mmCIF file of C-alpha atoms and ligand atoms in Angstrom:
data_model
loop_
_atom_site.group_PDB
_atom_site.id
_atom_site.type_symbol
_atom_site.label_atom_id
_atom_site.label_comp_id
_atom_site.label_asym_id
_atom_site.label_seq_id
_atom_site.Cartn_x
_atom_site.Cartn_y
_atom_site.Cartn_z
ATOM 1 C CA UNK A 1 -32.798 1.041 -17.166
ATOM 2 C CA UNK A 2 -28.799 0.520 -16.771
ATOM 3 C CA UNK A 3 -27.928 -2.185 -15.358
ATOM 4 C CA UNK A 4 -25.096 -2.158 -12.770
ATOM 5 C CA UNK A 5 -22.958 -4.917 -11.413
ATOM 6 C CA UNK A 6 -20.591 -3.852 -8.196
ATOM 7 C CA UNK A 7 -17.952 -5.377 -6.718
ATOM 8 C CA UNK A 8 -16.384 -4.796 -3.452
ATOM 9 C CA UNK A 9 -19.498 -4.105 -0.478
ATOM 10 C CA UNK A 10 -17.239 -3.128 2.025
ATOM 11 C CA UNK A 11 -17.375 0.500 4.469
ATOM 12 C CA UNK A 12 -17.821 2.343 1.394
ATOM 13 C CA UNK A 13 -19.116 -0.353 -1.183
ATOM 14 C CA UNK A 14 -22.250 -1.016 0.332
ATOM 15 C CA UNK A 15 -23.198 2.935 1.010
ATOM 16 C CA UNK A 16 -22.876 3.471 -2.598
ATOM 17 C CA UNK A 17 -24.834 0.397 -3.418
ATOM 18 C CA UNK A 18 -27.758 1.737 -0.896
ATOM 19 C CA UNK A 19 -27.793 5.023 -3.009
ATOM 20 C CA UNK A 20 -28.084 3.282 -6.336
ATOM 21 C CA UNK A 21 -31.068 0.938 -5.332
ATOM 22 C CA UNK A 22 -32.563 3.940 -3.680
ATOM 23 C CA UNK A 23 -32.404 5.830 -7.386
ATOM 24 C CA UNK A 24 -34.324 2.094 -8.572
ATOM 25 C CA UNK A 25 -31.514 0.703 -10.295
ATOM 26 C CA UNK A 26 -30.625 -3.429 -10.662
ATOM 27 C CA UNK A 27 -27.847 -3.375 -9.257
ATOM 28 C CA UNK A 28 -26.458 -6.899 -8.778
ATOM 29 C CA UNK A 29 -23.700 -7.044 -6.166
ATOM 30 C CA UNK A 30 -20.559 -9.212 -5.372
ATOM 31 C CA UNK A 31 -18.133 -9.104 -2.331
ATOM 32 C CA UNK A 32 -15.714 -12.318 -0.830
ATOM 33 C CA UNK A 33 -17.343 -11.901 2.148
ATOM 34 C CA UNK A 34 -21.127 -13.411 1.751
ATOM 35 C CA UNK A 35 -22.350 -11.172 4.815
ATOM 36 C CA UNK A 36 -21.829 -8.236 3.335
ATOM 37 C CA UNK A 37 -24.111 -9.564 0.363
ATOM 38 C CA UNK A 38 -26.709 -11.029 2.283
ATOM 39 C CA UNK A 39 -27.408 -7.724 4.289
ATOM 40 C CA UNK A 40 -27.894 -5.664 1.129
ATOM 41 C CA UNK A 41 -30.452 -8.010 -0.229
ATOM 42 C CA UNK A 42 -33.519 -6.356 1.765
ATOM 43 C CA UNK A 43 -32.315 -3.207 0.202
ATOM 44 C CA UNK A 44 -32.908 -4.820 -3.060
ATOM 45 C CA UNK A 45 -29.365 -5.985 -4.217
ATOM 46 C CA UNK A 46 -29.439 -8.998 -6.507
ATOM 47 C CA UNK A 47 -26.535 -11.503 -5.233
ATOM 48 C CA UNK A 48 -24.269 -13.052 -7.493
ATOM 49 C CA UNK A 49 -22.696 -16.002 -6.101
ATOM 50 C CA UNK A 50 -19.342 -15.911 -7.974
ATOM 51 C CA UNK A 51 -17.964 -12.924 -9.474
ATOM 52 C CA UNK A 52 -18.897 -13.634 -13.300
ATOM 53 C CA UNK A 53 -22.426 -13.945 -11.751
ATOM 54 C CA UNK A 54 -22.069 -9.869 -11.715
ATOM 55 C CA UNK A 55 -21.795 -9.959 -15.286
ATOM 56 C CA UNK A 56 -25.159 -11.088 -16.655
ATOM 57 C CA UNK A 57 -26.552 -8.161 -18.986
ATOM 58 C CA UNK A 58 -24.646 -5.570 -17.416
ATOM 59 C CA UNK A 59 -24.114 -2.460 -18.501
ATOM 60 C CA UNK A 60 -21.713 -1.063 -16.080
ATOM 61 C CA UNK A 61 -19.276 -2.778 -13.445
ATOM 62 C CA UNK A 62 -18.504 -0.538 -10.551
ATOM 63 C CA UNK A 63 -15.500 -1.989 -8.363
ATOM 64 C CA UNK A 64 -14.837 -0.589 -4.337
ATOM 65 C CA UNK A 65 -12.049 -2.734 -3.986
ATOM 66 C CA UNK A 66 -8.982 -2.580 -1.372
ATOM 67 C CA UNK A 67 -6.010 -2.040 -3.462
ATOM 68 C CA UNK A 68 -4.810 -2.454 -6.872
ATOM 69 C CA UNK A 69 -3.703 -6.087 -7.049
ATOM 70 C CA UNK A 70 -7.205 -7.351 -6.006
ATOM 71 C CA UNK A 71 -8.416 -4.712 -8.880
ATOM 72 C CA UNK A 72 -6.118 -6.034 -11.221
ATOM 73 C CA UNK A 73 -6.668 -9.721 -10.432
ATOM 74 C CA UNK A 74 -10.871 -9.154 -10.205
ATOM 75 C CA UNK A 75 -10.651 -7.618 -13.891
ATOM 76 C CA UNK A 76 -8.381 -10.250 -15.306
ATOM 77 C CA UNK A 77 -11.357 -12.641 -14.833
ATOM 78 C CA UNK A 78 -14.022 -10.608 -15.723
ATOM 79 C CA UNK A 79 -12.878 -8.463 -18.902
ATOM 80 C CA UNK A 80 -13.399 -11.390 -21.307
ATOM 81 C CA UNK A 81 -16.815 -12.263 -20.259
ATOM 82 C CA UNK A 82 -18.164 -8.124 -20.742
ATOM 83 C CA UNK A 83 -19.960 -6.953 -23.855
ATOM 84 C CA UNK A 84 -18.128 -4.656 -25.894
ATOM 85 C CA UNK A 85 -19.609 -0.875 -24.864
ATOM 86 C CA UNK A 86 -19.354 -2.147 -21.250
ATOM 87 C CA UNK A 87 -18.578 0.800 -19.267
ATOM 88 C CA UNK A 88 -15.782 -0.600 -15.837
ATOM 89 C CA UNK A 89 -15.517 2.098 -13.462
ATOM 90 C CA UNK A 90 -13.114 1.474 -10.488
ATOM 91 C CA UNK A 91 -13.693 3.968 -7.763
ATOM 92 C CA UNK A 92 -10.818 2.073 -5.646
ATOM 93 C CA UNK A 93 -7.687 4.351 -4.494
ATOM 94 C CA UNK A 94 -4.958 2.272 -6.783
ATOM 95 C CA UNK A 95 -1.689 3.248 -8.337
ATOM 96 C CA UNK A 96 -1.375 5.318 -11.239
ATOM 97 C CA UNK A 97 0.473 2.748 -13.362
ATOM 98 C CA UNK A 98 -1.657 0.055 -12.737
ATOM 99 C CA UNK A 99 -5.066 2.303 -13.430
ATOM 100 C CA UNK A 100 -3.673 3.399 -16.828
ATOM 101 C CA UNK A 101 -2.796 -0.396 -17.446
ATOM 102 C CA UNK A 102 -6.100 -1.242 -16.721
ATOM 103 C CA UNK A 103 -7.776 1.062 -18.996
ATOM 104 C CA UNK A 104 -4.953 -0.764 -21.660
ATOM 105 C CA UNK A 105 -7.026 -3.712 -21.039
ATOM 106 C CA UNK A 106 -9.952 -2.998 -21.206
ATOM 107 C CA UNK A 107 -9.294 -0.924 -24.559
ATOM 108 C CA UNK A 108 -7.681 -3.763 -26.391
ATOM 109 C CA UNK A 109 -11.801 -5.603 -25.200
ATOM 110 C CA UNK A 110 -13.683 -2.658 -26.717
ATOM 111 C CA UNK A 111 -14.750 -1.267 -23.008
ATOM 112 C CA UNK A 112 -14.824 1.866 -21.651
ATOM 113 C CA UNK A 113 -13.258 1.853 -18.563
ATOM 114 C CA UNK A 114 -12.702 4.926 -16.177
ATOM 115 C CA UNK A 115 -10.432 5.106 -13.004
ATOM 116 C CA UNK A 116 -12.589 7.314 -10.287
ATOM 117 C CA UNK A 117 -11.658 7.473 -7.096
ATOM 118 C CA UNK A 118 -12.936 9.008 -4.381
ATOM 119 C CA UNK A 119 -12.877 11.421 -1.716
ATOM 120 C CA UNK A 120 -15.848 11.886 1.087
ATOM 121 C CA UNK A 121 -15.118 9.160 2.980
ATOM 122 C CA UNK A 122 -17.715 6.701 4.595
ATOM 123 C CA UNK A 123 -19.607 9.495 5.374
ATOM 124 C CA UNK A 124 -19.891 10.727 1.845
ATOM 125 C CA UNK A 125 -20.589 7.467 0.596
ATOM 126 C CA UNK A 126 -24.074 7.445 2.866
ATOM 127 C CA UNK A 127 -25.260 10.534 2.207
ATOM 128 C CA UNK A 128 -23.827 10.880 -1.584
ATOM 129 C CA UNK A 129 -21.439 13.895 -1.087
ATOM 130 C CA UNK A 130 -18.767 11.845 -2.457
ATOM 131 C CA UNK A 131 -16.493 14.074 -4.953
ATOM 132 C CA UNK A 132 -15.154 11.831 -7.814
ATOM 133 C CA UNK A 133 -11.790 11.972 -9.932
ATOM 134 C CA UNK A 134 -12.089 10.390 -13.132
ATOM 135 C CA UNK A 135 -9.822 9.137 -15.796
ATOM 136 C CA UNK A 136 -10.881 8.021 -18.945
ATOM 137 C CA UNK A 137 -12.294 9.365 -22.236
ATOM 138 C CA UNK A 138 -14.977 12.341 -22.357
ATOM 139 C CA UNK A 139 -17.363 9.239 -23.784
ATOM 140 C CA UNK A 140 -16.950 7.105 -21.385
ATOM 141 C CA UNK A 141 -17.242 10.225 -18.221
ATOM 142 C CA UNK A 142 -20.867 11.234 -20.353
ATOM 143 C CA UNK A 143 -22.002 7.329 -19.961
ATOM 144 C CA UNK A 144 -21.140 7.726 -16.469
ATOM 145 C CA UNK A 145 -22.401 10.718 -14.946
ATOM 146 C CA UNK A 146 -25.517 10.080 -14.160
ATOM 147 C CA UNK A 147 -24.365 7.967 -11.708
ATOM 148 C CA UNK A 148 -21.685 9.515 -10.518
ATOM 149 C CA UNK A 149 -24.973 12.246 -9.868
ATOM 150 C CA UNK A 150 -26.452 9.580 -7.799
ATOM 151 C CA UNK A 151 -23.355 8.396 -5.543
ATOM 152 C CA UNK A 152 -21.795 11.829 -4.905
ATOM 153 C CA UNK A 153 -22.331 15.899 -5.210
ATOM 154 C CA UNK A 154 -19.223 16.340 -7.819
ATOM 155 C CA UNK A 155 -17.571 14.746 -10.648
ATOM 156 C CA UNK A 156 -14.687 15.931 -12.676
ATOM 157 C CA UNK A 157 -12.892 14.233 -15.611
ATOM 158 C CA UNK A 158 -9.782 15.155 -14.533
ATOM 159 C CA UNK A 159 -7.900 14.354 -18.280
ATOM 160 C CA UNK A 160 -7.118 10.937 -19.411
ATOM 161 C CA UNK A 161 -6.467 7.425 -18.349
ATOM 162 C CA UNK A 162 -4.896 7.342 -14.845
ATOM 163 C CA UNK A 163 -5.758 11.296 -14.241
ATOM 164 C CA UNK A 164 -8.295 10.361 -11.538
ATOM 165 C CA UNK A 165 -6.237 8.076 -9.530
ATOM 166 C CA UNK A 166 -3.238 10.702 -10.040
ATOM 167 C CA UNK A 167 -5.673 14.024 -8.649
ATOM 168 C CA UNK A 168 -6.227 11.475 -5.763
ATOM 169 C CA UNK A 169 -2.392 11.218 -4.903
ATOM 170 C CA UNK A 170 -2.205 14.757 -4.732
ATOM 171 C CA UNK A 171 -5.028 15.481 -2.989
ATOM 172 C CA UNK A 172 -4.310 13.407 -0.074
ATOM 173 C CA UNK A 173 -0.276 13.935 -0.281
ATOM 174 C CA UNK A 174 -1.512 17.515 0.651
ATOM 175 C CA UNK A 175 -3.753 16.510 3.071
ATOM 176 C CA UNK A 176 -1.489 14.151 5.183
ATOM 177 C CA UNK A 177 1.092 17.396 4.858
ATOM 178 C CA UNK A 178 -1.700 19.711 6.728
ATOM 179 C CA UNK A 179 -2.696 17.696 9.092
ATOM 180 C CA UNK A 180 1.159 16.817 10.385
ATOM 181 C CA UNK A 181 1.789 20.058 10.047
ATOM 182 C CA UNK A 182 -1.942 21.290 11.901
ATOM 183 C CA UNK A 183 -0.336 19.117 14.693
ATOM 184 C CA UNK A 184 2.722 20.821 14.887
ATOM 185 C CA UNK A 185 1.002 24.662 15.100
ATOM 186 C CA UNK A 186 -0.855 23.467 17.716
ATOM 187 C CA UNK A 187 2.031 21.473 19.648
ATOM 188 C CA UNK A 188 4.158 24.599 19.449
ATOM 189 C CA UNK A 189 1.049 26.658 20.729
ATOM 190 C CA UNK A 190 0.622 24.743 23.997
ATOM 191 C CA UNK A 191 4.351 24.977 24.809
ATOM 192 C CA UNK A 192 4.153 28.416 24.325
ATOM 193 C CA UNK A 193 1.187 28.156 26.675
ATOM 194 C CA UNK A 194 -1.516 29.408 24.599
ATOM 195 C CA UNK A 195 -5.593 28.183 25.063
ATOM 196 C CA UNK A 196 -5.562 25.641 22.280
ATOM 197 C CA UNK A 197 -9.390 26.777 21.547
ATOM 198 C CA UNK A 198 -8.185 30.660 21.210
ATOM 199 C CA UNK A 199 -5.451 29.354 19.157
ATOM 200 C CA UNK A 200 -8.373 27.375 16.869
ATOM 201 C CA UNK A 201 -10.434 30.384 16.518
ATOM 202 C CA UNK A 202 -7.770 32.261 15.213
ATOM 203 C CA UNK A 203 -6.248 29.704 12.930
ATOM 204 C CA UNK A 204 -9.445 28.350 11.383
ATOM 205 C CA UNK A 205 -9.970 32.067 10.524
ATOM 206 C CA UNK A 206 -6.548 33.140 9.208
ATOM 207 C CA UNK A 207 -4.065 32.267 6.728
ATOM 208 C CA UNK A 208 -3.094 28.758 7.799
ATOM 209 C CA UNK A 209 -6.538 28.079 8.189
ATOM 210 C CA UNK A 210 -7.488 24.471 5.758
ATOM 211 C CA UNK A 211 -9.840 21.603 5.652
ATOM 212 C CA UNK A 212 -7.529 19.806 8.532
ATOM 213 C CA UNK A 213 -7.905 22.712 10.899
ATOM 214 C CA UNK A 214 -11.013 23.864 9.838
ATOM 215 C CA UNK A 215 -13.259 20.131 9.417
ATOM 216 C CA UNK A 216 -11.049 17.644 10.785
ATOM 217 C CA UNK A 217 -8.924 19.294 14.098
ATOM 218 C CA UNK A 218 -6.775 16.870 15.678
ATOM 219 C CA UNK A 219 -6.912 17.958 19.120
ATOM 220 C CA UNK A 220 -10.098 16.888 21.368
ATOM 221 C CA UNK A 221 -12.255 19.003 22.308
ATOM 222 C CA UNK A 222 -11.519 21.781 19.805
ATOM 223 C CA UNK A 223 -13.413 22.676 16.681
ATOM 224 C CA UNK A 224 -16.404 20.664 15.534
ATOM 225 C CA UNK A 225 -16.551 16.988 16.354
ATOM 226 C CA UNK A 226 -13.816 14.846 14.976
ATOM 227 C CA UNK A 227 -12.122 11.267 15.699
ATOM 228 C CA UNK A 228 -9.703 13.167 18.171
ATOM 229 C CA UNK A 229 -13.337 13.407 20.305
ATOM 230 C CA UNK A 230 -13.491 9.739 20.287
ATOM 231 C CA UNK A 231 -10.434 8.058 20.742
ATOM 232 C CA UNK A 232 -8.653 8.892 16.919
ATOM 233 C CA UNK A 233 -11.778 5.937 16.171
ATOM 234 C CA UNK A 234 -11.446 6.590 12.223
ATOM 235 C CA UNK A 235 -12.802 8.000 10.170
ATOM 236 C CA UNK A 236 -10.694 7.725 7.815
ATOM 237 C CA UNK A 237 -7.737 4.888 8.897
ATOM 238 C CA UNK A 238 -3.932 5.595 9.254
ATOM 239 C CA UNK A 239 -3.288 2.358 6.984
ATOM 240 C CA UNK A 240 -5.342 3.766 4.245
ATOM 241 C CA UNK A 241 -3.704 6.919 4.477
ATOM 242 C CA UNK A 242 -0.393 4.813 4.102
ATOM 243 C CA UNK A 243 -1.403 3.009 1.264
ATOM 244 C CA UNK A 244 -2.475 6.318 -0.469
ATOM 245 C CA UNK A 245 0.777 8.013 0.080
ATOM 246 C CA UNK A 246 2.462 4.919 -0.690
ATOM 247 C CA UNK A 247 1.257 5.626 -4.238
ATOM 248 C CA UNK A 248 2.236 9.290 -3.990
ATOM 249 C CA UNK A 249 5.237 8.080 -2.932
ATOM 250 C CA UNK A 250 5.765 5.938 -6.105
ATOM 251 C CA UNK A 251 4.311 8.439 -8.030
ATOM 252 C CA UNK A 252 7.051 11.132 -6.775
ATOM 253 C CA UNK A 253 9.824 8.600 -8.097
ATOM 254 C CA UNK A 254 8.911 7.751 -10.975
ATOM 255 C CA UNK A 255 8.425 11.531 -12.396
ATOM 256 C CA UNK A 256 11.270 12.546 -10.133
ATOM 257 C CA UNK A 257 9.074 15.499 -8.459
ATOM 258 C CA UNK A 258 10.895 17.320 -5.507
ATOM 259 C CA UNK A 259 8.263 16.754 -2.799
ATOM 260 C CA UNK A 260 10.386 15.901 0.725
ATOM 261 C CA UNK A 261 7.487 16.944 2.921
ATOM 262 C CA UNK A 262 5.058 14.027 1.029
ATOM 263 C CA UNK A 263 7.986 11.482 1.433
ATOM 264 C CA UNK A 264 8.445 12.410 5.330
ATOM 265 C CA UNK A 265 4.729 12.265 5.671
ATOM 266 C CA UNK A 266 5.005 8.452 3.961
ATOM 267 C CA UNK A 267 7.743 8.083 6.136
ATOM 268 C CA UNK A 268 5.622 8.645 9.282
ATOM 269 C CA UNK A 269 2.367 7.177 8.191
ATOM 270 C CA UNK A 270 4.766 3.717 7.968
ATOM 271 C CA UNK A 271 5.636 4.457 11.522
ATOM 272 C CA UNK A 272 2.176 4.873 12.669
ATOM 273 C CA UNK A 273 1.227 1.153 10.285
ATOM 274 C CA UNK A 274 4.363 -0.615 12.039
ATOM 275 C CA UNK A 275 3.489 0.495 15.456
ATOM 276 C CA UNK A 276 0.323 -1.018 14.875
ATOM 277 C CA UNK A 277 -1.613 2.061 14.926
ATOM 278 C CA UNK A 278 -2.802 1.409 11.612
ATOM 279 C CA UNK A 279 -6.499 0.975 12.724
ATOM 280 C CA UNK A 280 -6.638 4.253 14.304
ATOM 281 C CA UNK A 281 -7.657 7.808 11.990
ATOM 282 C CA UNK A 282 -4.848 9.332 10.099
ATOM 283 C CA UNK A 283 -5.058 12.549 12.308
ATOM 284 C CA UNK A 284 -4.152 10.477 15.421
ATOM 285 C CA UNK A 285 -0.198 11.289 13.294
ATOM 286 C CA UNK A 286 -0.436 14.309 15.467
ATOM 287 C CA UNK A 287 0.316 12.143 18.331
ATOM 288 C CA UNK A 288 3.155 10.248 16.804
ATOM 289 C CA UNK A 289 6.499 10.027 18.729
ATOM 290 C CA UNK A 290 5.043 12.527 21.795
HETATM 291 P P1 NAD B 1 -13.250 -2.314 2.719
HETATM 292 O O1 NAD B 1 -12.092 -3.158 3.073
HETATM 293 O O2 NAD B 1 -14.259 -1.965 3.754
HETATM 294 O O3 NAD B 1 -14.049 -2.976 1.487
HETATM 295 C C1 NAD B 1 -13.437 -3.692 0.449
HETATM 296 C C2 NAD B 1 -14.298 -4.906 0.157
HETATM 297 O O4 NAD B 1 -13.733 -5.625 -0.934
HETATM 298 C C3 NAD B 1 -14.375 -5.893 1.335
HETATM 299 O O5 NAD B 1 -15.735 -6.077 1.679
HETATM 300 C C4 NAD B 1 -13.735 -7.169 0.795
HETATM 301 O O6 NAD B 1 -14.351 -8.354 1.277
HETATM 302 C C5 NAD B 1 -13.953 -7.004 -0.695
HETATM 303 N N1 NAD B 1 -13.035 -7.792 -1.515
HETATM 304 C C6 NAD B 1 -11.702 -7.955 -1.353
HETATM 305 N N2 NAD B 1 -11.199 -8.719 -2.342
HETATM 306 C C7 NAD B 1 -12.249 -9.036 -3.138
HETATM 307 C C8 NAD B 1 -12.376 -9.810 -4.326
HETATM 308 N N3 NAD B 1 -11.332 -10.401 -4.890
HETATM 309 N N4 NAD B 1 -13.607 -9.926 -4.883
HETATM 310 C C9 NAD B 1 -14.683 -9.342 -4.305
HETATM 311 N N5 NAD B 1 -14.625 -8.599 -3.188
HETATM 312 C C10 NAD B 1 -13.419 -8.453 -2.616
HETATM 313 O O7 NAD B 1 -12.628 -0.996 2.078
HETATM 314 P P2 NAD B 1 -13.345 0.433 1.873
HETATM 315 O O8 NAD B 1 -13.130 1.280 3.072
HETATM 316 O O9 NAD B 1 -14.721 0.199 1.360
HETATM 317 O O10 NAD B 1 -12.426 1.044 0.715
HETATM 318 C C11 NAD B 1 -12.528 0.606 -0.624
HETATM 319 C C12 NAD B 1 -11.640 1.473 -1.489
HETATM 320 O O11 NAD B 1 -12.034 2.830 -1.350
HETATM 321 C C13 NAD B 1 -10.150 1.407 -1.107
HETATM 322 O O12 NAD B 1 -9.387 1.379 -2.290
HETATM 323 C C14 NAD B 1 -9.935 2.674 -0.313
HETATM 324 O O13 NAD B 1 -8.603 3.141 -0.385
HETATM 325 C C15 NAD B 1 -10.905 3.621 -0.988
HETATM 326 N N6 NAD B 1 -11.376 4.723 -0.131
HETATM 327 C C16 NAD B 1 -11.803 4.459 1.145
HETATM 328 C C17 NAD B 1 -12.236 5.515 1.940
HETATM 329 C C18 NAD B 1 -12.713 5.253 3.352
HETATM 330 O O14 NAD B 1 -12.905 6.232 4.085
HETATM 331 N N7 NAD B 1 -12.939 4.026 3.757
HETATM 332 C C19 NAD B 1 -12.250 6.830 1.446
HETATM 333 C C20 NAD B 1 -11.845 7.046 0.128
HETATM 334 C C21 NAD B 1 -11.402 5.981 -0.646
#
């Protein structure tokens, strides 16, 4: 049976680590924060007391880390202890650069590496709906996918090196985009002095009808339940929504795309972070500056 070290049992870390014990794999786990160790161990998580105690005989490293300098830095001290064939799988949101320099790396070591994000949220990561974007050669995506089957509903190797972590920059680019914009339709509605619920049923049934309106609705009390019912409690946070159009943002640069409505959404998301509303769900933007 595989053998799987992960790294990184935060909000979404330890969800995916419930759904791999559940399938019966060892899965031996690491996180900075002990806690988060110690309450997966009933579950059946083997602990590893320092990070190279992950290692051991494993066959695949999964990381779930923050951002990509704590990616980067975890993998400069684990690449040289890893068996050649070792499959490294970072399902963290992290630039595009610094995934395809990773998978560099890891080359030059004889591993397979894969960037694979995600999208689901915590949600998806308990009841493994997550939808992952991979990077990487076709190889490497075969070795993976059967766990990628256990941890989510979809998979897609979305080209090579990087690809995964560059499908996730679009994806939520767009998504920040429709839900200021979602916030806007229905600002302009109530001045206009329409029933904001009439104005749902219509929207989440016509042409500007999308995930934002139609899953996620901003305004309380309207559509199915979402963080505006409780307080804009995320969910999915405003600072992680930053950092991911942070990389969009990057992204836009350095291939010199025309894309002013991601960069404005950037631009607000920073407002929300420095207001310190960065703890509150991204669609709480629809409240920005009212
Ligand atoms: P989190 O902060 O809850 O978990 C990250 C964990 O990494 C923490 O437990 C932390 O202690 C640990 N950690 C930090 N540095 C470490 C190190 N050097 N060695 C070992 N462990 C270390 O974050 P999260 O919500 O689980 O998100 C993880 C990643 O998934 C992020 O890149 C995020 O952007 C992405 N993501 C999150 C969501 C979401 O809804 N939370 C959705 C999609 C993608």
């Amino acid at each position: 049976m595989t053998k799987i070290g992960f790294i990184g049992l935060g909000n979404m870390g330890a969800k995916m680590v419930i759904n791999l014990l559940r399938a019966n794999y060892e899965v031996t786990g690491y996180d900075l924060n002990e806690e988060f160790i110690e309450n997966l161990l009933p579950k059946g998580l083997k602990k590893a007391s320092t990070l190279n105690d992950v290692l051991g005989e494993t066959d695949v490293v999964i990381t779930m880390l923050p951002d990509g300098n704590i990616v980067e830095e975890v993998y400069e001290n684990i690449i040289d202890n890893l068996k050649p064939g070792t499959l490294l799988v970072d399902c963290s949101t992290i630039d595009v650069d610094k995934a395809r320099d990773l998978h560099k790396k890891c080359e030059i070591k004889k591993l397979l590496p894969l960037d694979a994000p995600v999208s689901g949220g915590v949600g998806g990561a308990e009841l493994a709906t997550l939808t992952f974007m991979v990077g990487g050669t076709e190889d490497a995506y075969k070795k993976m996918l059967p766990l990628f089957e256990v941890m989510g509903r979809k998979s897609l190797l979305c080209g090579s090196a990087g690809s995964g972590q560059a499908t996730k920059a679009c994806n939520n680019m767009l998504l920040a985009t429709t839900m200021v914009s979602v916030g806007e339709a229905f600002s302009l509605g109530q001045n206009l002095g329409l029933d904001p619920g009439k104005l749902f049923e219509i929207l989440s049934t016509s042409t500007g009808s999308c995930w934002a309106i139609n899953n996620y609705c901003p305004i309380k009390g309207v559509g199915p339940q979402s963080p505006a019912d409780n307080n804009f409690k995320p969910g999915f946070s405003a600072s992680l929504m930053f950092k991911d159009l942070s990389i969009a943002l990057k992204a836009i640069k350095n291939t010199g795309t025309h894309a002013p409505f991601g960069i404005c959404a950037q631009e607000n998301f920073k407002k929300m972070v420095e207001k310190n509303q960065g703890d509150l769900d991204f669609s709480a933007i629809t409240k920005l500056n009212k």
